């Protein structure tokens, strides 16, 4: 049954990690390692069933293969999940035990933070394995990736504006931004610095007040964000917000934001293309975070990270070109770009980055 699923999804390896004493139930999924070791975050979530956890880790690890490939990284796709409640079930022993499982894979999987995990949890994992990114800056880590994700999304936005309007002056356009968390708040700040008109919403009123008072945004009610007459809709909160209900309401000409899995279905992506709304594929737009942590593998350098963010501009340009040339929606063009890169690197068998063994920049234990 499981092998049938893996045959369809194309996964290479799935590892079930268990330790009764510390209450660890975790799954590590390596989807594809053609481009290099599989990098992807660790999520902790109170999954209702083991099947739900398995489905999630398979789906997310496959997504990382595409994201890392389009980002131009020498990294494959992987992900890990721990079944548990982040508010109640965390302990040093749990994360150290999990770290030993990661270490046993000898660099085939490199972990990072995801939902339910913070830098303190990563510190425990790091005590047992070097195959971890997103550790504290004192260990050579890169810290919070969100400002990089926001800056990278700005590069993706400029490529989108250039493609749609033939002019990439961010300040010439209006934006409706949903979600003012780590990424969204930084993103609206960047937009406002360029003089753009920015409408915002969030379930957190404090965040809305900050965006209005500190950055000069205009607040709208939660559900009204879909009706705003803005040139660009920028989802920076949840997935699935471009769906059958919201699509008829959207007046934007471009969709470009940092949230993952923005399209509820592929059919919505086809429909956007039919309506002439340019969709900037989410995993290409929000790849600044993974680019940033990937630099930890060779020794983190902030300037290099900022330069790397600029590649998002060119990646988006390439995706739009594929979509135009092949007459396909942009979400499919992004997948095609990833698949082609994996296929050609796989065929040529170019040497890839150290297979996760070159953590030279780390000052381990300091
Ligand atoms: P976050 O949790 O800091 O922020 C999310 C914000 O969305 C919060 O302020 C929350 O109150 C708000 N929100 C939740 N539900 C909402 C709703 N229904 N309407 C309006 N606002 C709502 O998360 P983040 O790190 O800023 O990430 C935002 C999105 O970007 C997520 O989808 C995440 O997966 C994606 N992403 C983040 C990074 C990163 O570097 N942090 C990288 C890649 C992708």
XYZ file of C-alpha atoms and ligand atoms in Angstrom:
410
model
C 0.000 0.000 0.000
C 2.741 2.473 1.005
C 4.966 1.414 -1.898
C 2.089 1.983 -4.301
C 1.780 5.537 -3.015
C 5.550 6.063 -3.283
C 5.561 4.742 -6.830
C 3.023 7.409 -7.772
C 4.605 10.265 -5.837
C 8.159 9.340 -6.848
C 9.646 9.336 -3.336
C 13.048 7.762 -2.763
C 12.946 7.092 0.955
C 10.564 7.363 3.888
C 11.866 6.859 7.407
C 9.604 6.213 10.401
C 11.284 7.321 13.630
C 10.023 6.012 16.933
C 11.100 6.200 20.555
C 8.604 5.275 23.225
C 10.558 6.726 26.161
C 10.518 10.275 24.803
C 7.200 9.951 22.949
C 8.722 10.455 19.508
C 6.674 9.577 16.459
C 8.172 11.221 13.388
C 8.415 10.662 9.651
C 11.210 11.861 7.386
C 10.473 11.819 3.643
C 13.152 12.223 0.997
C 11.417 12.869 -2.281
C 14.258 13.445 -4.723
C 18.006 13.823 -4.223
C 19.159 14.140 -7.835
C 20.260 17.753 -7.340
C 21.793 17.166 -3.910
C 20.868 16.338 -0.318
C 17.186 16.780 0.459
C 16.556 20.027 2.341
C 13.210 20.871 3.890
C 11.699 21.923 7.187
C 10.568 19.997 10.217
C 6.902 20.479 11.129
C 5.358 19.591 14.498
C 1.608 19.195 14.375
C -1.086 17.309 16.344
C -2.109 15.163 13.372
C -5.335 13.298 14.069
C -4.110 10.132 12.381
C -0.782 8.656 11.279
C -2.104 8.584 7.720
C -2.681 12.335 7.868
C 0.934 12.854 8.989
C 2.216 10.598 6.211
C 0.147 12.389 3.566
C 1.415 15.748 4.781
C 5.094 14.795 4.789
C 4.827 13.226 1.320
C 3.064 16.281 -0.102
C 5.427 18.783 1.535
C 8.644 16.943 0.623
C 7.586 16.740 -3.030
C 6.895 20.480 -2.942
C 10.445 21.072 -1.680
C 11.890 19.224 -4.666
C 10.189 21.686 -7.008
C 10.974 24.720 -4.884
C 14.679 23.904 -4.515
C 15.010 23.017 -8.195
C 13.429 26.269 -9.429
C 15.490 28.237 -6.897
C 18.584 26.924 -8.675
C 19.905 25.227 -5.543
C 22.031 22.084 -5.518
C 19.528 20.544 -3.171
C 16.837 17.944 -3.416
C 13.472 17.911 -1.676
C 12.654 16.490 1.729
C 10.581 17.219 4.782
C 9.978 15.823 8.263
C 7.003 15.814 10.602
C 6.739 15.084 14.305
C 3.304 13.971 15.471
C 2.582 16.007 18.591
C 1.247 19.216 20.032
C 3.909 21.951 19.932
C 2.279 23.605 22.966
C 2.494 20.472 25.170
C 4.761 17.766 23.790
C 8.138 19.441 23.287
C 11.196 18.370 25.270
C 14.968 18.369 24.979
C 14.948 14.565 24.846
C 12.381 14.523 22.013
C 14.391 16.824 19.743
C 17.750 15.253 20.585
C 16.367 11.812 19.807
C 14.981 13.117 16.544
C 18.379 14.701 15.823
C 20.009 11.291 16.121
C 17.621 9.899 13.508
C 18.573 12.730 11.139
C 22.233 12.039 11.805
C 21.779 8.372 10.919
C 20.873 9.470 7.374
C 24.398 10.821 7.024
C 23.458 14.030 5.224
C 20.863 12.684 2.810
C 18.311 14.860 4.632
C 19.013 18.338 6.048
C 16.380 19.832 8.290
C 15.156 23.387 8.935
C 12.376 25.135 10.865
C 8.770 24.872 9.808
C 5.348 25.256 11.452
C 5.417 24.520 15.201
C 9.220 24.616 15.472
C 11.459 27.409 16.730
C 15.164 28.094 16.965
C 15.353 26.635 20.505
C 14.082 23.272 19.252
C 16.688 23.416 16.503
C 19.391 23.960 19.114
C 18.560 20.552 20.597
C 18.563 18.893 17.177
C 21.924 20.551 16.488
C 23.444 18.924 19.578
C 23.059 15.557 17.857
C 23.592 16.336 14.188
C 25.158 18.923 11.939
C 22.598 18.312 9.227
C 20.413 21.154 10.368
C 19.950 24.739 9.194
C 18.238 27.635 10.927
C 20.240 27.245 14.141
C 21.187 30.265 16.172
C 23.515 32.850 14.626
C 26.230 32.130 17.223
C 26.653 28.697 15.609
C 26.990 30.166 12.136
C 23.248 30.008 11.518
C 21.342 32.569 9.491
C 18.572 33.512 11.935
C 15.011 34.361 10.910
C 14.601 33.836 7.144
C 11.455 35.994 6.885
C 13.107 39.305 5.883
C 14.864 37.419 3.076
C 11.620 35.812 2.004
C 10.018 39.268 1.866
C 12.914 40.790 -0.049
C 12.913 37.825 -2.428
C 9.163 38.218 -2.933
C 9.797 41.851 -3.882
C 12.160 40.633 -6.632
C 9.463 38.227 -7.834
C 6.960 41.066 -7.772
C 9.177 43.289 -9.941
C 9.545 40.513 -12.509
C 5.753 40.085 -12.495
C 5.076 43.817 -12.929
C 7.602 43.972 -15.741
C 5.946 41.037 -17.507
C 2.390 42.242 -17.042
C 2.755 45.998 -17.448
C 6.159 46.467 -19.085
C 7.157 48.616 -16.111
C 8.479 47.340 -12.785
C 8.242 50.524 -10.705
C 6.725 49.054 -7.538
C 5.467 52.464 -6.397
C 3.319 52.918 -9.511
C 0.868 50.200 -8.474
C -1.602 49.383 -5.705
C -1.580 46.231 -3.551
C -3.907 44.241 -1.320
C -1.853 42.257 1.184
C -3.416 39.487 3.269
C -1.395 38.611 6.365
C 0.999 40.808 8.336
C 3.157 38.228 10.060
C 6.908 37.765 9.808
C 6.941 38.018 6.022
C 3.861 40.164 5.315
C 4.865 43.029 7.622
C 8.322 43.217 6.086
C 6.805 43.027 2.607
C 4.411 45.951 3.154
C 7.286 47.967 4.588
C 9.262 47.397 1.380
C 6.240 48.330 -0.749
C 5.616 51.505 1.208
C 9.282 52.504 1.030
C 8.749 52.704 -2.701
C 5.644 54.837 -2.267
C 3.060 52.191 -3.211
C -0.600 52.327 -2.164
C -1.064 49.312 0.140
C -4.309 47.858 1.557
C -3.856 45.347 4.375
C -5.755 42.907 6.536
C -4.943 40.420 9.317
C -6.834 38.580 12.049
C -4.378 40.184 14.457
C -5.567 43.772 15.048
C -2.243 44.790 16.589
C -0.439 43.888 13.361
C -2.975 45.883 11.332
C -2.515 48.908 13.593
C 1.253 48.674 13.173
C 0.995 48.504 9.390
C -1.275 51.554 9.405
C 0.610 53.652 11.979
C 4.213 52.733 11.199
C 4.058 52.065 7.476
C 1.090 54.143 6.272
C -1.013 51.262 4.912
C -4.811 51.379 4.665
C -6.740 48.749 6.657
C -9.646 46.751 5.244
C -11.885 44.154 6.912
C -10.786 40.510 6.723
C -13.161 39.355 4.023
C -13.042 42.634 2.071
C -9.463 42.017 0.991
C -10.783 40.048 -2.022
C -12.883 43.001 -3.236
C -10.207 45.693 -3.063
C -9.601 47.426 -6.363
C -5.824 46.932 -6.381
C -3.452 45.986 -9.196
C -1.811 43.174 -7.207
C -3.255 40.690 -4.721
C -0.569 39.452 -2.365
C -1.442 36.442 -0.186
C 0.969 36.371 2.766
C -1.056 34.353 5.288
C -2.760 31.105 4.382
C -2.843 28.719 1.462
C -5.856 28.158 -0.781
C -7.143 31.732 -0.782
C -7.395 31.845 -4.574
C -10.398 29.594 -5.001
C -13.820 29.314 -6.642
C -15.399 31.714 -4.143
C -12.710 34.428 -4.240
C -11.764 34.310 -7.930
C -14.899 36.086 -9.237
C -14.294 38.846 -6.668
C -10.621 39.531 -7.430
C -10.037 42.682 -9.483
C -6.260 42.393 -9.568
C -4.155 41.863 -12.676
C -1.310 40.123 -10.836
C -1.200 37.645 -7.925
C 2.152 37.642 -6.179
C 2.725 36.861 -2.515
C 4.692 34.757 -0.056
C 2.068 32.275 1.166
C 2.491 28.610 0.254
C -0.061 26.735 -1.878
C -2.053 29.828 -2.878
C -4.133 28.104 -5.558
C -6.913 25.919 -4.149
C -6.744 23.670 -7.226
C -4.914 23.407 -10.550
C -8.178 24.310 -12.265
C -8.048 27.709 -10.538
C -4.585 28.212 -12.022
C -5.970 27.456 -15.476
C -8.852 29.839 -14.862
C -6.501 32.661 -13.832
C -4.559 32.252 -17.061
C -7.863 32.315 -18.997
C -8.857 35.567 -17.294
C -5.503 37.199 -18.035
C -4.498 37.449 -14.365
C -0.765 36.836 -14.068
C -0.062 34.327 -11.313
C 3.500 34.390 -9.967
C 3.999 30.792 -8.764
C 4.193 30.820 -4.962
C 7.128 28.497 -4.474
C 9.291 30.538 -6.850
C 8.267 33.853 -5.228
C 8.826 32.687 -1.640
C 12.095 30.800 -2.184
C 14.170 33.538 -0.478
C 13.865 31.735 2.854
C 15.216 28.426 1.606
C 17.947 30.179 -0.418
C 19.018 31.923 2.761
C 19.219 28.778 4.911
C 20.921 26.842 2.095
C 23.911 29.149 2.441
C 24.491 27.797 5.934
C 25.725 24.587 4.376
C 28.856 26.227 2.996
C 29.201 28.877 5.673
C 26.639 31.660 5.958
C 27.290 35.032 4.398
C 24.600 37.717 4.550
C 25.830 39.716 1.556
C 25.836 36.604 -0.582
C 22.311 35.887 0.618
C 21.080 39.320 -0.464
C 22.674 38.884 -3.890
C 21.104 35.454 -4.204
C 17.625 36.924 -3.673
C 17.992 38.732 -6.974
C 17.934 35.377 -8.804
C 14.226 35.186 -7.928
C 13.659 38.018 -10.400
C 15.304 36.026 -13.185
C 13.636 32.745 -12.175
C 10.219 34.363 -12.483
C 11.184 35.831 -15.838
C 12.124 32.356 -17.056
C 8.853 30.873 -15.803
C 6.801 33.526 -17.610
C 8.794 32.901 -20.789
C 8.133 29.134 -20.628
C 4.426 29.824 -20.040
C 4.244 32.125 -23.073
C 6.312 29.923 -25.360
C 4.538 26.678 -24.468
C 1.084 28.238 -24.086
C 0.628 26.898 -20.549
C -0.428 28.519 -17.241
C 2.427 29.845 -15.108
C 1.965 27.266 -12.324
C 2.596 24.508 -14.852
C 5.541 26.406 -16.331
C 7.208 26.514 -12.896
C 6.803 22.741 -12.516
C 8.193 22.257 -16.006
C 11.234 24.396 -15.226
C 11.914 22.290 -12.111
C 11.430 18.969 -13.901
C 13.694 19.979 -16.767
C 16.471 21.053 -14.428
C 16.275 17.809 -12.445
C 16.225 15.752 -15.658
C 19.243 17.442 -17.222
C 21.358 17.463 -14.067
C 20.401 13.826 -13.503
C 21.537 12.925 -17.007
C 24.809 14.823 -16.909
C 25.533 13.672 -13.337
C 27.359 16.867 -12.487
C 28.938 16.807 -9.055
C 26.589 18.338 -6.520
C 27.340 20.156 -3.350
C 29.086 17.807 -0.930
C 26.023 15.609 -0.309
C 25.467 17.447 2.935
C 28.895 16.843 4.388
C 30.368 20.314 4.050
C 29.180 22.217 7.060
C 32.410 24.179 7.041
C 30.998 27.423 8.321
C 29.802 26.010 11.592
C 31.416 26.791 14.883
C 30.061 23.646 16.422
C 29.499 23.716 20.158
C 30.324 27.413 20.629
P 3.261 34.190 10.294
O 2.575 33.143 11.073
O 4.319 35.022 10.953
O 2.197 35.223 9.696
C 0.966 34.858 9.190
C 0.030 36.031 9.429
O -1.219 35.753 8.777
C -0.275 36.268 10.899
O -0.097 37.636 11.213
C -1.739 35.840 11.033
O -2.430 36.572 12.031
C -2.259 36.144 9.648
N -3.479 35.415 9.290
C -3.821 34.139 9.597
N -5.030 33.854 9.099
C -5.465 34.961 8.449
C -6.638 35.298 7.727
N -7.631 34.427 7.574
N -6.732 36.529 7.180
C -5.747 37.437 7.356
N -4.617 37.174 8.034
C -4.481 35.961 8.582
O 3.837 33.467 8.998
P 4.965 33.976 8.015
O 6.259 33.389 8.423
O 4.846 35.457 7.832
O 4.524 33.236 6.680
C 3.425 33.693 5.905
C 3.203 32.752 4.733
O 4.392 32.684 3.938
C 2.888 31.306 5.112
O 2.013 30.763 4.171
C 4.250 30.619 5.022
O 4.103 29.231 4.783
C 4.839 31.331 3.840
N 6.310 31.315 3.805
C 7.028 31.885 4.801
C 8.429 31.881 4.755
C 9.258 32.538 5.822
O 10.455 32.787 5.601
N 8.697 32.863 6.985
C 9.086 31.279 3.666
C 8.323 30.706 2.655
C 6.934 30.732 2.731
